[in-house]
GROMACS .gro file of N, CA, C and O in nm:
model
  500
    1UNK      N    1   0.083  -0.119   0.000
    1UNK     CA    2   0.000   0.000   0.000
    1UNK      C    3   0.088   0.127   0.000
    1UNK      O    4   0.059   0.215  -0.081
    2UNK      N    5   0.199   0.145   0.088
    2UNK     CA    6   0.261   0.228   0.104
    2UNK      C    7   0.372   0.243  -0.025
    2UNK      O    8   0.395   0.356  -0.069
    3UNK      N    9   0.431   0.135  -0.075
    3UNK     CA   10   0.465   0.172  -0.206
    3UNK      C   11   0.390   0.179  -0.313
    3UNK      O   12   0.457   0.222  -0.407
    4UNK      N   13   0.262   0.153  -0.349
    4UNK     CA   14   0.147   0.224  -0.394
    4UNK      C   15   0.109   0.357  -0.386
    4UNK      O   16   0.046   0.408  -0.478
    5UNK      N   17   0.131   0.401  -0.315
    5UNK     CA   18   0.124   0.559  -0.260
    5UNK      C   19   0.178   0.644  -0.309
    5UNK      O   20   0.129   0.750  -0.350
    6UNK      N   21   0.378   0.580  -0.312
    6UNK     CA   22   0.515   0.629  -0.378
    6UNK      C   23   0.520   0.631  -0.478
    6UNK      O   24   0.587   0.718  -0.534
    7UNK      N   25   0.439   0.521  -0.560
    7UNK     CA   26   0.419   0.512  -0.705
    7UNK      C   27   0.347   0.656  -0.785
    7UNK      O   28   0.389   0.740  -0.864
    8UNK      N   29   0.249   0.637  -0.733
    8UNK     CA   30   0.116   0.771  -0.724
    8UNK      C   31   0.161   0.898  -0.722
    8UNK      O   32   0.089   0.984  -0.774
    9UNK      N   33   0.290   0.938  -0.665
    9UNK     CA   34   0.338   1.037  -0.672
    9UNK      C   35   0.377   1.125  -0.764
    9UNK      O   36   0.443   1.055  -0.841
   10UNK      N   37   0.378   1.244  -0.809
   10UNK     CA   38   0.424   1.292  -0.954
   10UNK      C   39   0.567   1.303  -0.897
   10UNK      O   40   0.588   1.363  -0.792
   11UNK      N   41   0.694   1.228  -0.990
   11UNK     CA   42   0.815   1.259  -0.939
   11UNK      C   43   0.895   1.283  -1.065
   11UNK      O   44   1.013   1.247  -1.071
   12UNK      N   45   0.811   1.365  -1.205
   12UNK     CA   46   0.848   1.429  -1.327
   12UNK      C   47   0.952   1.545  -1.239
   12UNK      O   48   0.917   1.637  -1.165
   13UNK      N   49   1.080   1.503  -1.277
   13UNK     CA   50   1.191   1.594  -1.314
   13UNK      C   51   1.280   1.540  -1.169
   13UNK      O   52   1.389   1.592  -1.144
   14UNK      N   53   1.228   1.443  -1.088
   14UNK     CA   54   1.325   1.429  -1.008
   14UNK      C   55   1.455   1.402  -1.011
   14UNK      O   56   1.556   1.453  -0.965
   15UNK      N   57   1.419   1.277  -1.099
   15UNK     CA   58   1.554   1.196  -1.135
   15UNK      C   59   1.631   1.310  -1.210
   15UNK      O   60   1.753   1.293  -1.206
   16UNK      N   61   1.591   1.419  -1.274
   16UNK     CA   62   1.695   1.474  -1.381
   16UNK      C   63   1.767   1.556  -1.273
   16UNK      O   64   1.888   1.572  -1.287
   17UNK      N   65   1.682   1.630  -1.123
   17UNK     CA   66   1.778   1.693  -1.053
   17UNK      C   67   1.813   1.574  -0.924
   17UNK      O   68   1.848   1.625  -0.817
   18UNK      N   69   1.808   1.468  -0.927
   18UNK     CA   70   1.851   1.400  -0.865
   18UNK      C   71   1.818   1.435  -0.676
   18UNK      O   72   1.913   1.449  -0.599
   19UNK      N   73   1.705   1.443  -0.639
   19UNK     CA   74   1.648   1.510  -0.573
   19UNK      C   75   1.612   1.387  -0.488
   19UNK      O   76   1.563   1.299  -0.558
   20UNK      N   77   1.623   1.354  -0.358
   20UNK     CA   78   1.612   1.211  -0.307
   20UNK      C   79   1.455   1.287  -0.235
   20UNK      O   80   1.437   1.400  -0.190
   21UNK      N   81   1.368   1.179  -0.247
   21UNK     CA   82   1.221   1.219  -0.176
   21UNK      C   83   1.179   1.106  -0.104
   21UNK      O   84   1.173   0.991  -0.148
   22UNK      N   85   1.145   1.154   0.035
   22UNK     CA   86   1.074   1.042   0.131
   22UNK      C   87   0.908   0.962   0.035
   22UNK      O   88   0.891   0.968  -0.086
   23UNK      N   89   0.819   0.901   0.128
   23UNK     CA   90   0.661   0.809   0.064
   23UNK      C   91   0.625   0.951   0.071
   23UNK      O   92   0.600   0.979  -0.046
   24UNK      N   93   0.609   1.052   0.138
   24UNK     CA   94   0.497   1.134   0.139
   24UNK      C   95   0.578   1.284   0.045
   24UNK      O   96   0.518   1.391   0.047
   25UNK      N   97   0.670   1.276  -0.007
   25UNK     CA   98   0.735   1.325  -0.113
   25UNK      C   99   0.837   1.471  -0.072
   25UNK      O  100   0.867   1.565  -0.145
   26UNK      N  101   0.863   1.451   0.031
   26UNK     CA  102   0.924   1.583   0.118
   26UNK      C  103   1.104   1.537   0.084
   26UNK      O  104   1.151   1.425   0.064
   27UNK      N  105   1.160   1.651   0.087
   27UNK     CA  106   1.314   1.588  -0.007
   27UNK      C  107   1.388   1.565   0.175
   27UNK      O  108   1.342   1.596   0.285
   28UNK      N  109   1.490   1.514   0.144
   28UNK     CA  110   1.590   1.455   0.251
   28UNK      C  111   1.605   1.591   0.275
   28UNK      O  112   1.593   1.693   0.207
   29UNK      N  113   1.658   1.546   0.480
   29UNK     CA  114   1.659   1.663   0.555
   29UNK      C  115   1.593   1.814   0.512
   29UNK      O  116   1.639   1.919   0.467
   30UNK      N  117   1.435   1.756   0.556
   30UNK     CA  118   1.338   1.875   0.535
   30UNK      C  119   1.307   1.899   0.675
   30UNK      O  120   1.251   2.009   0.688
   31UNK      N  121   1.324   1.829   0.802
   31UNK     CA  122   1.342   1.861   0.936
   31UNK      C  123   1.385   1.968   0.926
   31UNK      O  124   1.333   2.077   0.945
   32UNK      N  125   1.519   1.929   0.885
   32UNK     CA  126   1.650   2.092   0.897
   32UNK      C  127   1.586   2.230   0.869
   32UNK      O  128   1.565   2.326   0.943
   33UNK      N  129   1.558   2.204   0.712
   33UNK     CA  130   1.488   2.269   0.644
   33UNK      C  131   1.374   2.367   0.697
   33UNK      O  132   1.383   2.487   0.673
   34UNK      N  133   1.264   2.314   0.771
   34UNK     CA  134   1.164   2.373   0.799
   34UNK      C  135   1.193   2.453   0.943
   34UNK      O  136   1.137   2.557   0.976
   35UNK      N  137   1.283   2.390   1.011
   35UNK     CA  138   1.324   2.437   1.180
   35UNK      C  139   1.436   2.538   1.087
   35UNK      O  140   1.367   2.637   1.066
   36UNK      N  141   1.501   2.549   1.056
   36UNK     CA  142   1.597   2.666   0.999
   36UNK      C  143   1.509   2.777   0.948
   36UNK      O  144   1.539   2.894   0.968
   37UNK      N  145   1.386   2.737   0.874
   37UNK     CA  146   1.287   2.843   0.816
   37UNK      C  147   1.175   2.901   0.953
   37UNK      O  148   1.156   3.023   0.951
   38UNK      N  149   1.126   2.847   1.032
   38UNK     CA  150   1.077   2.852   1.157
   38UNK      C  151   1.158   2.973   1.255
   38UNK      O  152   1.106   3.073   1.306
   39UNK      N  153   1.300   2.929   1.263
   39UNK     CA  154   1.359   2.978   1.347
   39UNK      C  155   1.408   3.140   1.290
   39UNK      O  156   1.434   3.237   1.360
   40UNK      N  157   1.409   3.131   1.165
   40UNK     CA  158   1.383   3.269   1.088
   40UNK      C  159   1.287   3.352   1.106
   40UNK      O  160   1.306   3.474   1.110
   41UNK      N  161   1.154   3.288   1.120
   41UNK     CA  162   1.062   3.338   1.105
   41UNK      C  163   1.053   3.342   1.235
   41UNK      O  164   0.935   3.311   1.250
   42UNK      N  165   1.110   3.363   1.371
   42UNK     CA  166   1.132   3.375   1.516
   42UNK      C  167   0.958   3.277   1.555
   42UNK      O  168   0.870   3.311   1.634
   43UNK      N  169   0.963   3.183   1.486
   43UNK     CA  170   0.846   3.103   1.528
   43UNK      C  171   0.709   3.178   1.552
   43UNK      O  172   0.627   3.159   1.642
   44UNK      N  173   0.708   3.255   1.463
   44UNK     CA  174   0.552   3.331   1.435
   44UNK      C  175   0.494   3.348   1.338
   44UNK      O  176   0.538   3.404   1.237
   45UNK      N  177   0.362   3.292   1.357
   45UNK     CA  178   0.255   3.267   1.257
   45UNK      C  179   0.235   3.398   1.153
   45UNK      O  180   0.198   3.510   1.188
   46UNK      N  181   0.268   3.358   1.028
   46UNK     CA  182   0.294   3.502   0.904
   46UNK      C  183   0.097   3.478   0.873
   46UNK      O  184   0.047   3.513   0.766
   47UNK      N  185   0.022   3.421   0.977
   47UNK     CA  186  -0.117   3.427   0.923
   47UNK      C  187  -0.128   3.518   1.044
   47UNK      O  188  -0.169   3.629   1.011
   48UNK      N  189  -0.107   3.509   1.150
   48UNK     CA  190  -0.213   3.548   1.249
   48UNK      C  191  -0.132   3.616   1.350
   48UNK      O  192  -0.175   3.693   1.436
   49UNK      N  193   0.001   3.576   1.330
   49UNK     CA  194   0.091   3.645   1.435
   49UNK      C  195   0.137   3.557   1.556
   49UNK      O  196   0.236   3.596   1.616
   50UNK      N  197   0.093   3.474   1.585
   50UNK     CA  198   0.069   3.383   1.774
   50UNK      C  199   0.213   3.359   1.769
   50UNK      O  200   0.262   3.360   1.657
   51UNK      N  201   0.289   3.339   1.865
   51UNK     CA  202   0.438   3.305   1.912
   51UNK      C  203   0.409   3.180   2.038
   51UNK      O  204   0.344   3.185   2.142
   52UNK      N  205   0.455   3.116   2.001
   52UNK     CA  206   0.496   2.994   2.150
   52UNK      C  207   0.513   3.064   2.296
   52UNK      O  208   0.583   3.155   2.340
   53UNK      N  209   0.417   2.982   2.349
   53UNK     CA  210   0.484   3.060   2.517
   53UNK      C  211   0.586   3.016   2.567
   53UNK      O  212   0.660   3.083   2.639
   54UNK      N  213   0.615   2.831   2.520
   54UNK     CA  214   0.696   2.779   2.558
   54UNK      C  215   0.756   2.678   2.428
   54UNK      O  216   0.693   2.631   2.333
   55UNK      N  217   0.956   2.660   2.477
   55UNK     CA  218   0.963   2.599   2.402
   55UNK      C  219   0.939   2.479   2.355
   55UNK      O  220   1.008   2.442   2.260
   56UNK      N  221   0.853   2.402   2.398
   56UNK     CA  222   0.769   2.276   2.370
   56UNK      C  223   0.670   2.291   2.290
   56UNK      O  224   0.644   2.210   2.202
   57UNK      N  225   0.598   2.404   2.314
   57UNK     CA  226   0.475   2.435   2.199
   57UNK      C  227   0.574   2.461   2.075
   57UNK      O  228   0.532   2.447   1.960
   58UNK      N  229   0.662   2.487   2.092
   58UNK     CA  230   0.700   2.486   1.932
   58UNK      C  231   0.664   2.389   1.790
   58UNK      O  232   0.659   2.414   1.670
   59UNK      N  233   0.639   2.246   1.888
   59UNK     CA  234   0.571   2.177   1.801
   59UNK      C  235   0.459   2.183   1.693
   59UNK      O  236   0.427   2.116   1.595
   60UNK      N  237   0.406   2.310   1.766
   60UNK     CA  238   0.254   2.342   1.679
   60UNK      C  239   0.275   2.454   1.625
   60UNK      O  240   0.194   2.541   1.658
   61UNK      N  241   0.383   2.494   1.526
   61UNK     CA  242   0.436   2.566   1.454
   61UNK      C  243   0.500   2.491   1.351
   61UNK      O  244   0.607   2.435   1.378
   62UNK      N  245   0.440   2.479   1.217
   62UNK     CA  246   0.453   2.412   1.126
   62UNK      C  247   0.512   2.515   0.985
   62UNK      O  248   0.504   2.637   0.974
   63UNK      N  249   0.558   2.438   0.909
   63UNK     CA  250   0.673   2.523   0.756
   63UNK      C  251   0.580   2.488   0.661
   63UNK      O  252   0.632   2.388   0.612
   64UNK      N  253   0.460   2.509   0.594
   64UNK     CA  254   0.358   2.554   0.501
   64UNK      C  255   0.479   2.539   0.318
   64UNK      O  256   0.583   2.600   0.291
   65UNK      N  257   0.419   2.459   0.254
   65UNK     CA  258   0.472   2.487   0.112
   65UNK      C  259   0.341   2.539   0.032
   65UNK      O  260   0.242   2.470   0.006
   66UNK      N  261   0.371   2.748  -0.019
   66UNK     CA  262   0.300   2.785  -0.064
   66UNK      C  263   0.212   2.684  -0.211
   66UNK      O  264   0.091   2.670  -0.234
   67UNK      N  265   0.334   2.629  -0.288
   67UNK     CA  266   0.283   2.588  -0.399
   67UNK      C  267   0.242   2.478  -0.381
   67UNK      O  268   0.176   2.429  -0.473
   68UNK      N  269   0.262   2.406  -0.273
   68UNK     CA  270   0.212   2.267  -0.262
   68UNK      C  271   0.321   2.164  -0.286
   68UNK      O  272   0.305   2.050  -0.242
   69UNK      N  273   0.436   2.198  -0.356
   69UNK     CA  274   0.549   2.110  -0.426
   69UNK      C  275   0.659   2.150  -0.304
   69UNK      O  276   0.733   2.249  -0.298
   70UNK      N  277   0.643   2.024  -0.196
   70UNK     CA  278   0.742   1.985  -0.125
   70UNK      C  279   0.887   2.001  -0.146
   70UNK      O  280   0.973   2.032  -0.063
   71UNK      N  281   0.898   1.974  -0.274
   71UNK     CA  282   1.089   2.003  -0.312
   71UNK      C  283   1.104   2.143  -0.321
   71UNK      O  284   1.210   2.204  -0.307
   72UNK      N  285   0.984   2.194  -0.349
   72UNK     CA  286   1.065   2.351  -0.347
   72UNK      C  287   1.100   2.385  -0.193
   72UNK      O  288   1.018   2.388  -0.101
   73UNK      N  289   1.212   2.406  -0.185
   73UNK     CA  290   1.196   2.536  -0.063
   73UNK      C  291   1.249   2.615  -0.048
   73UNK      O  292   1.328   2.641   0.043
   74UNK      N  293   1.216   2.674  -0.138
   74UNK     CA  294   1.276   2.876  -0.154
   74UNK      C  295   1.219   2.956  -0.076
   74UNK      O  296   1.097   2.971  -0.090
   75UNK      N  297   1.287   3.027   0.027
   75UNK     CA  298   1.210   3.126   0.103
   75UNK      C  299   1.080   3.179   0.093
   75UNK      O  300   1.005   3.209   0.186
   76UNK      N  301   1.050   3.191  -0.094
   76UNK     CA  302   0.928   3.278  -0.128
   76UNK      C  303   0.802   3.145  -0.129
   76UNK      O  304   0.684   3.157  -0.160
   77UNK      N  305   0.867   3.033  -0.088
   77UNK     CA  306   0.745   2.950  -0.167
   77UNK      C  307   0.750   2.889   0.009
   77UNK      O  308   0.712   2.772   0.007
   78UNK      N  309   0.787   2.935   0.159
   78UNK     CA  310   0.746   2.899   0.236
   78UNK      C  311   0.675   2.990   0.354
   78UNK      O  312   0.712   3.107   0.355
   79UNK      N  313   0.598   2.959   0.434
   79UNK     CA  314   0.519   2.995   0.545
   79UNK      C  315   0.541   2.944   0.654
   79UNK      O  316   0.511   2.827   0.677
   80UNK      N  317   0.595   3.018   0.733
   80UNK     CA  318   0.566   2.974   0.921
   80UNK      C  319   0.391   2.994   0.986
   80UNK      O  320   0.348   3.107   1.006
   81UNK      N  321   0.332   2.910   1.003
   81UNK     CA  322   0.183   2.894   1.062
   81UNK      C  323   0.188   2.797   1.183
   81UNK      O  324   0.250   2.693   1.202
   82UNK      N  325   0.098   2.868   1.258
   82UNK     CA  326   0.046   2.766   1.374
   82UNK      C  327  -0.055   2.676   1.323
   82UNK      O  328  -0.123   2.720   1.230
   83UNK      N  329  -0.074   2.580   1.358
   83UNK     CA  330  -0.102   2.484   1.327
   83UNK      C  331  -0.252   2.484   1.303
   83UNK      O  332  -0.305   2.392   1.241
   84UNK      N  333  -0.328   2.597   1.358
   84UNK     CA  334  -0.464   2.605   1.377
   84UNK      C  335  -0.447   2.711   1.203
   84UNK      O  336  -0.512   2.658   1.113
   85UNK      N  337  -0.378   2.831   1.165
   85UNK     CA  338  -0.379   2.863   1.043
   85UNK      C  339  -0.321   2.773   0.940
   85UNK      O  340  -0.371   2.776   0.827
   86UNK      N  341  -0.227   2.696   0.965
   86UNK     CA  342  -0.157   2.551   0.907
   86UNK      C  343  -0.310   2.456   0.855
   86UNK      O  344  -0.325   2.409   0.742
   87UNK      N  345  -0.387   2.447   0.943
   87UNK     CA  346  -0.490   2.350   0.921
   87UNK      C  347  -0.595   2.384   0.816
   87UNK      O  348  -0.654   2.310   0.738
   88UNK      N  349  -0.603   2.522   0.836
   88UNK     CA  350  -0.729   2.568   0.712
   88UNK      C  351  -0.689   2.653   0.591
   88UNK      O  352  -0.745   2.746   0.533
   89UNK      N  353  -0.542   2.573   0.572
   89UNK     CA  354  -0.499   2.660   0.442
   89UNK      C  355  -0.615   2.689   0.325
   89UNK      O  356  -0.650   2.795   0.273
   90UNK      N  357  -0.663   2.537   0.302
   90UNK     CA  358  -0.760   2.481   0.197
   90UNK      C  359  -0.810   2.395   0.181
   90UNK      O  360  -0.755   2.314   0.256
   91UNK      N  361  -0.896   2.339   0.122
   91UNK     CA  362  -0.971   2.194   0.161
   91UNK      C  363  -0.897   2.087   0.170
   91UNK      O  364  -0.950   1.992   0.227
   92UNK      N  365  -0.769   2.071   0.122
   92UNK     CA  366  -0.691   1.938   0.140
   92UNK      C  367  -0.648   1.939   0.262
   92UNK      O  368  -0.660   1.834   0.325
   93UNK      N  369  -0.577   2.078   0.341
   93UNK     CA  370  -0.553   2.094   0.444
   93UNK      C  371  -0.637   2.052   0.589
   93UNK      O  372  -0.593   2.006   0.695
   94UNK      N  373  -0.779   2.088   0.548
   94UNK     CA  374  -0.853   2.068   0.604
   94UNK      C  375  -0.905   1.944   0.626
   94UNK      O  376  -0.929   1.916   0.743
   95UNK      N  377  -0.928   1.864   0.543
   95UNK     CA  378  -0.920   1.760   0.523
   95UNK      C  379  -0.819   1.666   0.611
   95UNK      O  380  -0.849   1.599   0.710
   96UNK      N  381  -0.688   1.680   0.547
   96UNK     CA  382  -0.534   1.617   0.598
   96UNK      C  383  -0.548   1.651   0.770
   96UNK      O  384  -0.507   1.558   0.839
   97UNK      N  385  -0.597   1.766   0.842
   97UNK     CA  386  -0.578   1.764   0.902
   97UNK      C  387  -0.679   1.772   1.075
   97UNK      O  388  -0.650   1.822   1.184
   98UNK      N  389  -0.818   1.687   1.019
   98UNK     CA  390  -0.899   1.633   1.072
   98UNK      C  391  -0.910   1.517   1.072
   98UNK      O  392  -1.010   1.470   1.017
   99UNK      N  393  -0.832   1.446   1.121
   99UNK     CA  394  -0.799   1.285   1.144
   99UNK      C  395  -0.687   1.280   1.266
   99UNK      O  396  -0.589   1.350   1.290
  100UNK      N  397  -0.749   1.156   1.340
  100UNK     CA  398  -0.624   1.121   1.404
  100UNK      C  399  -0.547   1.202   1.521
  100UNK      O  400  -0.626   1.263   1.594
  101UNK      N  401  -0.446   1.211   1.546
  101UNK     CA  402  -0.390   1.247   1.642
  101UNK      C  403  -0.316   1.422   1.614
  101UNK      O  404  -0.270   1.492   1.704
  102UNK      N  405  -0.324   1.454   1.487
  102UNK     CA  406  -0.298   1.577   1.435
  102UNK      C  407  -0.454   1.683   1.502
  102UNK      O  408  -0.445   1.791   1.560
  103UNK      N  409  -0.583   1.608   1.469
  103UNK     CA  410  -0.697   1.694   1.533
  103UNK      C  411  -0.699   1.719   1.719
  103UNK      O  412  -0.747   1.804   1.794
  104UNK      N  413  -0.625   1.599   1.736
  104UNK     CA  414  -0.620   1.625   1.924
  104UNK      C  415  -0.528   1.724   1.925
  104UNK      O  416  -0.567   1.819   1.994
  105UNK      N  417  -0.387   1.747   1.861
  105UNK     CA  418  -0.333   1.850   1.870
  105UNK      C  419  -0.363   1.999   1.833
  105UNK      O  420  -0.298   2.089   1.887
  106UNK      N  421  -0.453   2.022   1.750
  106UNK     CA  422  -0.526   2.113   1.710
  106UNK      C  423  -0.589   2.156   1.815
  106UNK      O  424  -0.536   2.252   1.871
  107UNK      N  425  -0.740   2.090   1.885
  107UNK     CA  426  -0.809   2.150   1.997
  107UNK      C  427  -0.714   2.130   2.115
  107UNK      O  428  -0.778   2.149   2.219
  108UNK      N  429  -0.554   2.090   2.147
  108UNK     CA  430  -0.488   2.114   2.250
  108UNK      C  431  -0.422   2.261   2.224
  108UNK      O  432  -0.414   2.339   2.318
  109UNK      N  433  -0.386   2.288   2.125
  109UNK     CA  434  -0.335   2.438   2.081
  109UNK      C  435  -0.445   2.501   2.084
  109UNK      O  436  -0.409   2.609   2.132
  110UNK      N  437  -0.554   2.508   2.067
  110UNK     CA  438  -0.668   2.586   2.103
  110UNK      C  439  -0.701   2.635   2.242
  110UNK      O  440  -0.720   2.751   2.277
  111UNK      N  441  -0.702   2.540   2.305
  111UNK     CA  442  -0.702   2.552   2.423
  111UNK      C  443  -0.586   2.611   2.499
  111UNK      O  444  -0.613   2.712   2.563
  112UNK      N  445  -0.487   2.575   2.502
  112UNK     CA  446  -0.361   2.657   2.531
  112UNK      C  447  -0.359   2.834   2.472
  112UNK      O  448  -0.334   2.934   2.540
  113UNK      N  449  -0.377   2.831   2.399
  113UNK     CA  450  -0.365   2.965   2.282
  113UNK      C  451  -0.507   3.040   2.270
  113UNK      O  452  -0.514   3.147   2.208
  114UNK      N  453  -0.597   2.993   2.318
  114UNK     CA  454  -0.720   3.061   2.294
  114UNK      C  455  -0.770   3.219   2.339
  114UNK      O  456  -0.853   3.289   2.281
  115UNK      N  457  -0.679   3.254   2.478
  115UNK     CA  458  -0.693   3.382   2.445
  115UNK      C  459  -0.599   3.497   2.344
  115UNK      O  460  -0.620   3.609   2.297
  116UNK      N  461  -0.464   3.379   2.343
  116UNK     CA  462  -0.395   3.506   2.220
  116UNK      C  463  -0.463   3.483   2.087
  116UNK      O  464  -0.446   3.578   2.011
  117UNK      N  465  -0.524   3.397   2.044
  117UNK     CA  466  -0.596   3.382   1.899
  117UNK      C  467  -0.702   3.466   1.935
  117UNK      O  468  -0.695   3.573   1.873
  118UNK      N  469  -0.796   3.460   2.009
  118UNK     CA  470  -0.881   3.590   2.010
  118UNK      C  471  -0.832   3.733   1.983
  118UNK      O  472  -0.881   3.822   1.914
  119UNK      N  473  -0.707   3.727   2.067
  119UNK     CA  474  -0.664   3.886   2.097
  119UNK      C  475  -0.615   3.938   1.889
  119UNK      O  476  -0.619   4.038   1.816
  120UNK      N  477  -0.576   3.798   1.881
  120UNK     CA  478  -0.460   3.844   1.729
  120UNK      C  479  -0.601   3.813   1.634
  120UNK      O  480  -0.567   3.767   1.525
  121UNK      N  481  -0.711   3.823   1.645
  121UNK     CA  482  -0.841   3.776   1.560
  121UNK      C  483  -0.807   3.717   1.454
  121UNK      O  484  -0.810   3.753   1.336
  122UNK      N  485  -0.757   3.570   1.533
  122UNK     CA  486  -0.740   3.438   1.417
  122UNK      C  487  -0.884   3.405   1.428
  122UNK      O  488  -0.969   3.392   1.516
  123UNK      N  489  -0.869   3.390   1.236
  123UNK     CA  490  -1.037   3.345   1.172
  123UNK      C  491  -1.061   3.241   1.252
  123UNK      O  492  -1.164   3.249   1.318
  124UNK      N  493  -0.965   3.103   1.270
  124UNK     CA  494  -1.040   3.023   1.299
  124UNK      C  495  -1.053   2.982   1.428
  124UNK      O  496  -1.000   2.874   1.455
  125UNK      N  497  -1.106   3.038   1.511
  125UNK     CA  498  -1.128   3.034   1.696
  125UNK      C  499  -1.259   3.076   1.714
  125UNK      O  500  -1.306   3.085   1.827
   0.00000   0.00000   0.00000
Protein backbone atom coordinates (compact mmCIF):
# COMPACT_ATOMS: atom_id res chain seq x y z
CA UNK A 1 0.00 0.00 0.00
CA UNK A 2 2.61 2.28 1.04
CA UNK A 3 4.65 1.72 -2.06
CA UNK A 4 1.47 2.24 -3.94
CA UNK A 5 1.24 5.59 -2.60
CA UNK A 6 5.15 6.29 -3.78
CA UNK A 7 4.19 5.12 -7.05
CA UNK A 8 1.16 7.71 -7.24
CA UNK A 9 3.38 10.37 -6.72
CA UNK A 10 4.24 12.92 -9.54
CA UNK A 11 8.15 12.59 -9.39
CA UNK A 12 8.48 14.29 -13.27
CA UNK A 13 11.91 15.94 -13.14
CA UNK A 14 13.25 14.29 -10.08
CA UNK A 15 15.54 11.96 -11.35
CA UNK A 16 16.95 14.74 -13.81
CA UNK A 17 17.78 16.93 -10.53
CA UNK A 18 18.51 14.00 -8.65
CA UNK A 19 16.48 15.10 -5.73
CA UNK A 20 16.12 12.11 -3.07
CA UNK A 21 12.21 12.19 -1.76
CA UNK A 22 10.74 10.42 1.31
CA UNK A 23 6.61 8.09 0.64
CA UNK A 24 4.97 11.34 1.39
CA UNK A 25 7.35 13.25 -1.13
CA UNK A 26 9.24 15.83 1.18
CA UNK A 27 13.14 15.88 -0.07
CA UNK A 28 15.90 14.55 2.51
CA UNK A 29 16.59 16.63 5.55
CA UNK A 30 13.38 18.75 5.35
CA UNK A 31 13.42 18.61 9.36
CA UNK A 32 16.50 20.92 8.97
CA UNK A 33 14.88 22.69 6.44
CA UNK A 34 11.64 23.73 7.99
CA UNK A 35 13.24 24.37 11.80
CA UNK A 36 15.97 26.66 9.99
CA UNK A 37 12.87 28.43 8.16
CA UNK A 38 10.77 28.52 11.57
CA UNK A 39 13.59 29.78 13.47
CA UNK A 40 13.83 32.69 10.88
CA UNK A 41 10.62 33.38 11.05
CA UNK A 42 11.32 33.75 15.16
CA UNK A 43 8.46 31.03 15.28
CA UNK A 44 5.52 33.31 14.35
CA UNK A 45 2.55 32.67 12.57
CA UNK A 46 2.94 35.02 9.04
CA UNK A 47 -1.17 34.27 9.23
CA UNK A 48 -2.13 35.48 12.49
CA UNK A 49 0.91 36.45 14.35
CA UNK A 50 0.69 33.83 17.74
CA UNK A 51 4.38 33.05 19.12
CA UNK A 52 4.96 29.94 21.50
CA UNK A 53 4.84 30.60 25.17
CA UNK A 54 6.96 27.79 25.58
CA UNK A 55 9.63 25.99 24.02
CA UNK A 56 7.69 22.76 23.70
CA UNK A 57 4.75 24.35 21.99
CA UNK A 58 7.00 24.86 19.32
CA UNK A 59 5.71 21.77 18.01
CA UNK A 60 2.54 23.42 16.79
CA UNK A 61 4.36 25.66 14.54
CA UNK A 62 4.53 24.12 11.26
CA UNK A 63 6.73 25.23 7.56
CA UNK A 64 3.58 25.54 5.01
CA UNK A 65 4.72 24.87 1.12
CA UNK A 66 3.00 27.85 -0.64
CA UNK A 67 2.83 25.88 -3.99
CA UNK A 68 2.12 22.67 -2.62
CA UNK A 69 5.49 21.10 -4.26
CA UNK A 70 7.42 19.85 -1.25
CA UNK A 71 10.89 20.03 -3.12
CA UNK A 72 10.65 23.51 -3.47
CA UNK A 73 11.96 25.36 -0.63
CA UNK A 74 12.76 28.76 -1.54
CA UNK A 75 12.10 31.26 1.03
CA UNK A 76 9.28 32.78 -1.28
CA UNK A 77 7.45 29.50 -1.67
CA UNK A 78 7.46 28.99 2.36
CA UNK A 79 5.19 29.95 5.45
CA UNK A 80 5.66 29.74 9.21
CA UNK A 81 1.83 28.94 10.62
CA UNK A 82 0.46 27.66 13.74
CA UNK A 83 -1.02 24.84 13.27
CA UNK A 84 -4.64 26.05 13.77
CA UNK A 85 -3.79 28.63 10.43
CA UNK A 86 -1.57 25.51 9.07
CA UNK A 87 -4.90 23.50 9.21
CA UNK A 88 -7.29 25.68 7.12
CA UNK A 89 -4.99 26.60 4.42
CA UNK A 90 -7.60 24.81 1.97
CA UNK A 91 -9.71 21.94 1.61
CA UNK A 92 -6.91 19.38 1.40
CA UNK A 93 -5.53 20.94 4.44
CA UNK A 94 -8.53 20.68 6.04
CA UNK A 95 -9.20 17.60 5.23
CA UNK A 96 -5.34 16.17 5.98
CA UNK A 97 -5.78 17.64 9.02
CA UNK A 98 -8.99 16.33 10.72
CA UNK A 99 -7.99 12.85 11.44
CA UNK A 100 -6.24 11.21 14.04
CA UNK A 101 -3.90 12.47 16.42
CA UNK A 102 -2.98 15.77 14.35
CA UNK A 103 -6.97 16.94 15.33
CA UNK A 104 -6.20 16.25 19.24
CA UNK A 105 -3.33 18.50 18.70
CA UNK A 106 -5.26 21.13 17.10
CA UNK A 107 -8.09 21.50 19.97
CA UNK A 108 -4.88 21.14 22.50
CA UNK A 109 -3.35 24.38 20.81
CA UNK A 110 -6.68 25.86 21.03
CA UNK A 111 -7.02 25.52 24.23
CA UNK A 112 -3.61 26.57 25.31
CA UNK A 113 -3.65 29.65 22.82
CA UNK A 114 -7.20 30.61 22.94
CA UNK A 115 -6.93 33.82 24.45
CA UNK A 116 -3.95 35.06 22.20
CA UNK A 117 -5.96 33.82 18.99
CA UNK A 118 -8.81 35.90 20.10
CA UNK A 119 -6.64 38.86 20.97
CA UNK A 120 -4.60 38.44 17.29
CA UNK A 121 -8.41 37.76 15.60
CA UNK A 122 -7.40 34.38 14.17
CA UNK A 123 -10.37 33.45 11.72
CA UNK A 124 -10.40 30.23 12.99
CA UNK A 125 -11.28 30.34 16.96
Amino acid sequence: ETQDFFDSLDKEGLEEENIEVDIFGYVRGKEKISKDYRNRRNYTCEKCSVRPKRHLHRRWWHTHHIDGNKTNNALDNLKCYCIVCHSNVDARHKENFSKGAISRQIEHFKKEYQGELKRLNNPYV
